Short mmCIF file of C-alpha atoms and ligand atoms in Angstrom, two decimals:
data_model
loop_
_atom_site.label_atom_id
_atom_site.label_comp_id
_atom_site.label_asym_id
_atom_site.label_seq_id
_atom_site.Cartn_x
_atom_site.Cartn_y
_atom_site.Cartn_z
CA UNK J 1 238.74 83.05 99.71
CA UNK J 2 241.17 80.45 98.98
CA UNK J 3 238.87 77.25 98.52
CA UNK J 4 238.58 74.94 101.32
CA UNK J 5 237.53 71.15 101.02
CA UNK J 6 234.89 72.55 103.70
CA UNK J 7 232.94 74.99 101.66
CA UNK J 8 232.14 71.69 98.79
CA UNK J 9 228.30 70.77 99.02
CA UNK J 10 227.61 73.96 100.37
CA UNK J 11 225.61 75.90 97.93
CA UNK J 12 225.27 79.79 96.76
CA UNK J 13 222.85 81.65 94.79
CA UNK J 14 223.24 84.86 93.54
CA UNK J 15 226.22 84.60 95.41
CA UNK J 16 225.06 84.37 98.49
CA UNK J 17 225.72 81.15 100.79
CA UNK J 18 222.64 79.12 101.53
CA UNK J 19 222.43 76.84 104.93
CA UNK J 20 219.93 74.71 104.93
CA UNK J 21 218.14 76.05 101.44
CA UNK J 22 217.84 79.45 103.04
CA UNK J 23 219.92 82.56 101.60
CA UNK J 24 221.83 83.36 104.55
CA UNK J 25 221.07 86.77 104.39
CA UNK J 26 217.17 85.93 104.75
CA UNK J 27 218.50 83.40 107.80
CA UNK J 28 219.85 86.46 109.36
CA UNK J 29 216.44 88.12 109.31
CA UNK J 30 214.40 84.96 110.50
CA UNK J 31 217.15 84.97 113.72
CA UNK J 32 216.55 88.21 114.30
CA UNK J 33 219.88 89.07 115.54
CA UNK J 34 223.53 88.16 114.83
CA UNK J 35 225.94 86.53 116.61
CA UNK J 36 224.20 82.84 115.70
CA UNK J 37 225.20 79.65 114.87
CA UNK J 38 223.59 77.87 112.24
CA UNK J 39 223.28 73.85 111.69
CA UNK J 40 222.35 72.31 108.15
CA UNK J 41 220.06 69.43 108.85
CA UNK J 42 220.50 67.68 105.93
CA UNK J 43 224.30 68.02 105.82
CA UNK J 44 224.27 66.16 109.31
CA UNK J 45 221.72 63.57 108.15
CA UNK J 46 223.58 62.62 104.76
CA UNK J 47 227.12 62.70 106.72
CA UNK J 48 225.15 59.52 108.82
CA UNK J 49 224.14 58.07 105.60
CA UNK J 50 227.90 58.12 104.15
CA UNK J 51 229.02 56.46 107.43
CA UNK J 52 226.74 53.88 107.05
CA UNK J 53 227.15 53.22 103.60
CA UNK J 54 230.96 52.85 104.24
CA UNK J 55 231.03 50.80 107.83
CA UNK J 56 230.85 47.33 107.97
CA UNK J 57 226.51 46.78 108.93
CA UNK J 58 227.43 44.93 112.38
CA UNK J 59 228.99 48.34 113.67
CA UNK J 60 227.02 50.54 115.41
CA UNK J 61 227.06 54.24 115.29
CA UNK J 62 226.74 56.60 117.91
CA UNK J 63 226.85 60.20 118.44
CA UNK J 64 228.74 61.92 121.24
CA UNK J 65 226.80 64.62 122.78
CA UNK J 66 229.49 67.02 123.85
CA UNK J 67 230.58 67.82 119.93
CA UNK J 68 227.13 69.62 120.24
CA UNK J 69 224.24 69.22 122.75
CA UNK J 70 222.24 71.46 121.10
CA UNK J 71 218.34 69.64 122.00
CA UNK J 72 217.20 69.83 118.44
CA UNK J 73 220.52 68.74 116.77
CA UNK J 74 220.52 65.83 119.28
CA UNK J 75 216.38 65.16 118.35
CA UNK J 76 216.90 64.80 114.90
CA UNK J 77 220.16 62.73 115.73
CA UNK J 78 218.06 60.73 117.56
CA UNK J 79 216.22 58.89 114.51
CA UNK J 80 219.40 58.54 112.27
CA UNK J 81 222.05 56.99 114.92
CA UNK J 82 221.78 53.99 117.55
CA UNK J 83 222.75 55.78 120.79
CA UNK J 84 224.22 58.62 122.50
CA UNK J 85 227.50 59.24 124.19
CA UNK J 86 227.08 61.77 127.29
CA UNK J 87 229.87 62.96 129.91
CA UNK J 88 227.13 64.85 132.52
CA UNK J 89 223.75 64.32 133.48
CA UNK J 90 222.72 67.25 131.85
CA UNK J 91 223.58 65.64 128.22
CA UNK J 92 221.79 62.58 129.89
CA UNK J 93 218.89 64.57 130.22
CA UNK J 94 219.09 65.96 126.75
CA UNK J 95 219.62 62.47 125.64
CA UNK J 96 216.72 60.86 127.66
CA UNK J 97 214.29 63.26 126.71
CA UNK J 98 214.45 62.59 122.70
CA UNK J 99 213.23 59.47 123.54
CA UNK J 100 216.16 57.03 122.26
CA UNK J 101 215.93 53.49 124.66
CA UNK J 102 218.06 53.91 127.90
CA UNK J 103 220.58 51.06 127.01
CA UNK J 104 221.84 52.55 123.69
CA UNK J 105 223.38 55.39 126.39
CA UNK J 106 226.60 55.70 127.22
CA UNK J 107 228.04 57.46 130.24
CA UNK J 108 231.95 58.35 130.26
CA UNK J 109 233.78 60.51 131.70
CA UNK J 110 236.22 60.86 134.95
CA UNK J 111 234.74 62.21 138.13
CA UNK J 112 231.48 61.52 137.70
CA UNK J 113 229.40 62.26 140.85
CA UNK J 114 227.39 59.98 142.89
CA UNK J 115 223.65 62.43 141.86
CA UNK J 116 225.21 61.74 138.38
CA UNK J 117 225.95 58.04 138.51
CA UNK J 118 222.45 57.42 140.50
CA UNK J 119 220.69 58.80 137.84
CA UNK J 120 222.37 56.84 135.42
CA UNK J 121 221.92 53.38 136.86
CA UNK J 122 218.25 54.20 137.91
CA UNK J 123 217.81 54.83 133.98
CA UNK J 124 219.75 51.83 132.53
CA UNK J 125 222.37 53.64 130.78
CA UNK J 126 225.98 51.83 130.35
CA UNK J 127 228.17 53.29 132.24
CA UNK J 128 232.06 53.29 131.37
CA UNK J 129 234.06 53.02 134.62
CA UNK J 130 237.12 55.02 134.51
CA UNK J 131 238.42 54.06 137.83
CA UNK J 132 238.60 50.73 140.46
CA UNK J 133 236.82 53.65 143.13
CA UNK J 134 233.86 54.26 140.57
CA UNK J 135 232.82 50.41 139.76
CA UNK J 136 232.62 50.33 143.55
CA UNK J 137 230.54 53.73 144.00
CA UNK J 138 228.40 52.20 141.24
CA UNK J 139 228.20 49.04 142.55
CA UNK J 140 226.57 50.50 146.03
CA UNK J 141 224.62 53.11 144.53
CA UNK J 142 223.04 49.94 142.33
CA UNK J 143 222.57 47.97 145.47
CA UNK J 144 220.78 50.86 147.18
CA UNK J 145 218.44 51.48 144.36
CA UNK J 146 217.84 47.75 144.06
CA UNK J 147 219.11 47.78 140.66
CA UNK J 148 221.66 46.37 138.87
CA UNK J 149 224.32 48.71 137.23
CA UNK J 150 224.86 48.28 133.41
CA UNK J 151 229.14 48.81 133.26
CA UNK J 152 231.58 49.11 130.45
CA UNK J 153 235.56 49.44 131.70
CA UNK J 154 237.21 52.23 129.76
CA UNK J 155 240.82 51.05 129.26
CA UNK J 156 243.92 53.29 129.13
CA UNK J 157 245.66 51.57 126.01
CA UNK J 158 249.27 50.38 125.99
CA UNK J 159 250.00 51.91 122.86
CA UNK J 160 250.08 55.14 122.02
CA UNK J 161 248.29 56.59 118.86
CA UNK J 162 250.99 59.36 116.90
CA UNK J 163 248.92 61.63 114.86
CA UNK J 164 245.83 62.42 116.20
CA UNK J 165 245.21 66.25 117.37
CA UNK J 166 244.56 65.33 120.95
CA UNK J 167 245.46 62.40 122.77
CA UNK J 168 243.33 60.32 124.94
CA UNK J 169 244.78 57.48 125.49
CA UNK J 170 247.92 55.53 125.99
CA UNK J 171 250.88 56.34 128.65
CA UNK J 172 249.95 58.03 131.78
CA UNK J 173 246.13 59.49 130.86
CA UNK J 174 243.06 60.82 133.66
CA UNK J 175 240.99 59.02 131.16
CA UNK J 176 239.95 54.94 131.93
CA UNK J 177 242.00 52.09 133.73
CA UNK J 178 245.12 51.02 132.59
CA UNK J 179 245.26 48.00 130.57
CA UNK J 180 247.88 46.19 132.71
CA UNK J 181 245.50 46.78 135.60
CA UNK J 182 242.53 45.57 134.03
CA UNK J 183 242.38 42.43 134.39
CA UNK J 184 242.51 42.80 138.38
CA UNK J 185 239.47 45.38 138.05
CA UNK J 186 237.41 42.36 136.12
CA UNK J 187 237.98 39.94 138.56
CA UNK J 188 237.39 42.42 141.66
CA UNK J 189 234.07 43.12 138.99
CA UNK J 190 233.21 39.13 139.07
CA UNK J 191 232.53 39.32 142.98
CA UNK J 192 229.93 42.28 142.50
CA UNK J 193 226.16 42.97 141.93
CA UNK J 194 226.36 44.34 138.65
CA UNK J 195 226.28 43.56 134.52
CA UNK J 196 229.61 43.88 132.81
CA UNK J 197 228.67 44.37 128.90
CA UNK J 198 232.10 44.66 127.50
CA UNK J 199 235.08 47.90 127.15
CA UNK J 200 235.60 51.30 126.05
CA UNK J 201 238.71 52.26 123.95
CA UNK J 202 239.05 55.88 122.58
CA UNK J 203 242.91 56.76 121.66
CA UNK J 204 242.51 60.55 120.70
CA UNK J 205 240.32 62.87 118.86
CA UNK J 206 240.56 64.99 115.67
CA UNK J 207 242.32 62.68 113.79
CA UNK J 208 242.64 62.86 109.86
CA UNK J 209 244.85 60.04 109.01
CA UNK J 210 242.88 56.88 108.62
CA UNK J 211 245.72 54.91 108.62
CA UNK J 212 246.76 55.61 112.09
CA UNK J 213 242.90 55.22 113.23
CA UNK J 214 242.64 51.96 110.91
CA UNK J 215 246.14 51.15 113.54
CA UNK J 216 244.58 52.05 116.58
CA UNK J 217 241.12 50.31 116.02
CA UNK J 218 243.22 46.93 115.18
CA UNK J 219 245.65 47.62 118.53
CA UNK J 220 242.38 48.07 120.49
CA UNK J 221 240.74 44.73 119.21
CA UNK J 222 243.92 42.64 120.01
CA UNK J 223 243.98 44.32 123.26
CA UNK J 224 240.46 43.73 123.91
CA UNK J 225 240.93 39.60 123.23
CA UNK J 226 243.96 39.62 125.01
CA UNK J 227 241.63 40.59 127.63
CA UNK J 228 238.47 38.73 126.85
CA UNK J 229 239.38 35.96 128.97
CA UNK J 230 239.35 37.36 132.40
CA UNK J 231 236.02 39.04 131.75
CA UNK J 232 233.01 38.17 134.16
CA UNK J 233 230.83 37.49 131.02
CA UNK J 234 230.83 37.57 127.23
CA UNK J 235 232.13 40.52 125.79
CA UNK J 236 229.11 42.16 123.88
CA UNK J 237 229.78 45.80 123.84
CA UNK J 238 233.00 47.40 122.26
CA UNK J 239 233.36 50.64 122.11
CA UNK J 240 235.81 51.95 120.41
CA UNK J 241 235.34 55.84 120.82
CA UNK J 242 235.42 58.26 118.34
CA UNK J 243 237.70 60.95 116.98
CA UNK J 244 237.80 60.91 113.25
CA UNK J 245 238.75 64.68 112.37
CA UNK J 246 237.47 66.96 109.74
CA UNK J 247 239.64 69.83 108.12
CA UNK J 248 240.16 72.73 109.31
CA UNK J 249 243.37 74.52 107.96
CA UNK J 250 244.82 74.86 104.46
CA UNK J 251 246.61 72.17 104.68
CA UNK J 252 244.25 69.68 105.93
CA UNK J 253 243.23 66.79 104.01
CA UNK J 254 239.56 65.04 104.60
CA UNK J 255 239.70 61.57 106.11
CA UNK J 256 239.92 59.08 103.93
CA UNK J 257 237.11 57.08 105.54
CA UNK J 258 236.63 54.22 102.82
CA UNK J 259 240.17 52.86 104.30
CA UNK J 260 238.70 53.16 107.92
CA UNK J 261 235.49 51.07 106.48
CA UNK J 262 237.55 48.80 104.80
CA UNK J 263 239.78 47.95 107.56
CA UNK J 264 237.03 47.71 110.52
CA UNK J 265 235.51 44.97 107.86
CA UNK J 266 238.63 42.84 108.10
CA UNK J 267 238.40 43.45 111.73
CA UNK J 268 234.67 41.94 112.19
CA UNK J 269 235.77 39.22 110.01
CA UNK J 270 239.37 38.03 111.17
CA UNK J 271 239.18 38.93 114.73
CA UNK J 272 235.48 39.89 116.26
CA UNK J 273 234.08 37.09 114.77
CA UNK J 274 236.22 34.52 115.89
CA UNK J 275 237.09 35.29 119.01
CA UNK J 276 234.19 37.25 120.08
CA UNK J 277 231.01 36.62 118.37
CA UNK J 278 228.97 37.82 120.62
CA UNK J 279 230.18 41.57 120.77
CA UNK J 280 228.90 44.51 118.87
CA UNK J 281 231.41 47.15 117.85
CA UNK J 282 230.32 50.91 118.45
CA UNK J 283 231.83 53.68 116.65
CA UNK J 284 230.86 56.66 118.58
CA UNK J 285 231.89 60.27 116.69
CA UNK J 286 231.08 64.00 117.68
CA UNK J 287 232.92 66.14 115.44
CA UNK J 288 233.21 64.01 112.31
CA UNK J 289 229.01 63.99 112.37
CA UNK J 290 228.09 67.71 113.51
CA UNK J 291 231.61 69.38 112.65
CA UNK J 292 230.88 70.40 109.05
CA UNK J 293 227.08 70.86 109.24
CA UNK J 294 227.79 74.30 111.42
CA UNK J 295 228.41 77.73 110.40
CA UNK J 296 228.90 80.83 113.09
CA UNK J 297 227.57 83.97 111.52
CA UNK J 298 228.61 86.96 112.78
CA UNK J 299 228.06 90.91 111.29
CA UNK J 300 230.64 93.30 110.77
CA UNK J 301 230.46 96.36 113.15
CA UNK J 302 233.30 98.41 111.94
CA UNK J 303 236.56 98.71 109.70
CA UNK J 304 239.06 100.21 110.39
CA UNK J 305 243.03 100.76 109.49
CA UNK J 306 246.19 100.87 111.41
CA UNK J 307 249.42 101.77 110.15
CA UNK J 308 249.09 99.67 107.01
CA UNK J 309 247.09 96.65 108.69
CA UNK J 310 243.15 96.58 107.99
CA UNK J 311 240.72 95.25 110.53
CA UNK J 312 237.29 94.19 110.77
CA UNK J 313 235.58 94.24 113.44
CA UNK J 314 232.84 91.76 113.63
CA UNK J 315 229.57 91.87 116.55
CA UNK J 316 230.98 87.94 117.73
CA UNK J 317 234.27 86.44 118.77
CA UNK J 318 235.97 83.76 120.62
CA UNK J 319 233.99 83.86 123.45
CA UNK J 320 231.58 81.93 121.15
CA UNK J 321 233.83 80.09 118.64
CA UNK J 322 237.47 79.97 120.83
CA UNK J 323 238.85 77.48 118.52
CA UNK J 324 239.00 79.69 115.70
CA UNK J 325 240.43 82.27 117.83
CA UNK J 326 243.47 79.61 118.63
CA UNK J 327 242.00 78.33 121.86
CA UNK J 328 243.79 81.51 124.07
CA UNK J 329 246.61 81.75 122.17
CA UNK J 330 247.83 78.40 120.89
CA UNK J 331 251.25 77.78 119.66
CA UNK J 332 250.38 78.05 115.95
CA UNK J 333 247.35 80.25 115.20
CA UNK J 334 245.87 78.96 111.79
CA UNK J 335 242.75 80.18 110.45
CA UNK J 336 239.00 78.41 110.10
CA UNK J 337 237.94 78.82 106.89
CA UNK J 338 235.86 82.05 106.22
CA UNK J 339 233.75 83.99 104.40
CA UNK J 340 231.54 86.74 103.42
CA UNK J 341 228.38 84.46 103.35
CA UNK J 342 225.97 87.03 101.75
CA UNK J 343 228.85 88.46 99.06
CA UNK J 344 230.78 84.89 98.31
CA UNK J 345 232.85 86.11 96.12
CA UNK J 346 232.01 89.77 94.37
CA UNK J 347 233.89 92.54 94.90
CA UNK J 348 237.30 92.93 94.57
CA UNK J 349 239.74 91.06 97.45
CA UNK J 350 241.16 92.64 100.39
CA UNK J 351 243.28 91.26 103.11
CA UNK J 352 242.08 91.68 106.48
CA UNK J 353 242.55 90.34 109.75
CA UNK J 354 238.62 89.85 110.95
CA UNK J 355 238.69 90.16 114.82
CA UNK J 356 235.61 89.87 117.67
CA UNK J 357 234.10 92.27 119.46
CA UNK J 358 236.10 91.36 122.92
CA UNK J 359 238.87 93.65 124.80
CA UNK J 360 241.55 91.66 123.94
CA UNK J 361 244.05 91.17 120.98
CA UNK J 362 243.40 87.21 121.56
CA UNK J 363 240.35 87.16 119.86
CA UNK J 364 241.20 87.12 116.20
CA UNK J 365 238.88 85.03 114.05
CA UNK J 366 240.48 85.24 111.01
CA UNK J 367 244.37 86.37 110.34
CA UNK J 368 245.61 88.28 106.75
CA UNK J 369 242.36 86.62 105.22
CA UNK J 370 241.63 87.37 101.84
CA UNK J 371 237.76 88.95 101.76
CA UNK J 372 235.92 90.59 99.13
CA UNK J 373 235.89 94.10 100.42
CA UNK J 374 234.06 93.79 103.44
CA UNK J 375 231.95 96.65 104.73
CA UNK J 376 229.72 97.35 107.57
CA UNK J 377 226.72 95.42 107.68
CA UNK J 378 228.60 92.38 106.04
CA UNK J 379 227.91 88.84 107.30
CA UNK J 380 231.13 87.52 107.99
CA UNK J 381 230.76 83.18 108.61
CA UNK J 382 233.11 80.74 109.95
CA UNK J 383 232.52 77.32 108.41
CA UNK J 384 233.53 73.98 110.33
CA UNK J 385 231.73 75.48 113.63
CA UNK J 386 228.91 72.47 114.12
CA UNK J 387 230.90 70.80 117.02
CA UNK J 388 232.98 72.26 120.01
CA UNK J 389 231.95 75.54 119.12
CA UNK J 390 229.59 77.52 121.68
CA UNK J 391 229.13 75.32 124.45
CA UNK J 392 233.20 74.85 124.28
CA UNK J 393 233.58 77.89 124.41
CA UNK J 394 234.34 81.16 127.16
CA UNK J 395 230.59 82.54 126.90
CA UNK J 396 230.81 83.99 130.23
CA UNK J 397 234.12 86.32 129.15
CA UNK J 398 233.12 89.55 129.39
CA UNK J 399 229.19 89.59 129.52
CA UNK J 400 228.30 89.87 125.97
CA UNK J 401 224.64 87.98 125.71
CA UNK J 402 224.27 84.47 124.18
CA UNK J 403 224.45 84.03 120.55
CA UNK J 404 221.16 82.35 119.09
CA UNK J 405 221.43 78.95 117.81
CA UNK J 406 219.57 77.40 115.00
CA UNK J 407 218.83 74.15 112.97
CA UNK J 408 217.73 74.70 109.66
C1 PLP S 1 234.62 63.11 123.03
C2 PLP S 1 234.52 62.12 123.22
C3 PLP S 1 233.87 61.17 121.97
C4 PLP S 1 233.99 61.93 120.96
O1 PLP S 1 234.90 62.57 120.00
P1 PLP S 1 235.20 63.29 118.64
O2 PLP S 1 236.51 63.70 118.36
O3 PLP S 1 234.14 64.06 119.04
O4 PLP S 1 234.58 62.38 117.78
C5 PLP S 1 233.59 60.26 122.15
N1 PLP S 1 233.70 59.16 123.45
C6 PLP S 1 234.06 59.80 124.50
C7 PLP S 1 234.05 59.36 125.87
C8 PLP S 1 234.47 61.16 123.99
O5 PLP S 1 234.42 61.80 125.03
#
């Protein structure tokens, strides 16, 4: 297998990959069945520690539950980060079950139901308003419950940041309120019985370019300073979103986190402290915190040749790890880092396609990958599977059983 930065830091003993210090074949026995996801608690803690070391002390670090809402992962993170970002009532419940203080939870996302908003108001979470109508619904719910809702305004920025994998701000968007309309909303909020705490801006996900992230954070802060004079109260909360990327493909280079940290420190000093002294910046990350901590483990069921090509068929597939298969036929499909976890490197290399067990040609987990002569029973590991894996995949597609998940 060609070397990939994703594998740095994974230990190997006697040619077997270790997850959380446990040899993969032993872990598979303990879990009892393949396929499964395994998340390494130390790698998650190390990643948070690295973020803490690099981000300015004044920055609050939150975890975005949708990247991986496994309750054990959330519980582990509850002791490491300052709060959670949730995007559904279910995620709100999982977050509350960890014992985190409700005011350390923010609730974002378009299309929140009255039931969801009511629960968020009742618990005292910060609701990130995505529209004028949502602001009015939240106020009405607060009146009915006799509780002042705590709200922030999600802004759709008036700038576009190029270079992120998935744009979530700028131009026309279903997210947030267009920056030029925010003063009107703020005036309306001033007449409502709500507690306004600040703003949320999120420019895009899976960003590997520190300069692009730095530029987006700088422009976001300048935009908020311009809006601050229209606010019904001081800005105390300034959520700059997530979006730090991780390297999936061979040409990807890891994000230069130091550069992001230096830039943020400069912004705190030159913009935040002089203009919004009461504001605290929140960075809320999903993928960057858990993505590299997780592996998806499958077992080889069959090996066959077809007209010159060798296929290795495994017992998992796109129904559990959709993104690794190429998201239902994305334009250019590229391989996630992949290995034989029970035999890291011994055996003569062989170029194969690793396919899943679903009856569709889209179920491809590795194309023309070099693996050491894979055999039936070997454990095929997909790395970078800790974020947007199981809960972002079509698990009902073809009706196979759900995989196990473990945190070790
Ligand atoms: C998804 C999401 C995040 C996390 O995004 P990552 O790219 O995983 O860091 C943060 N905030 C909000 C509002 C989100 O929807």
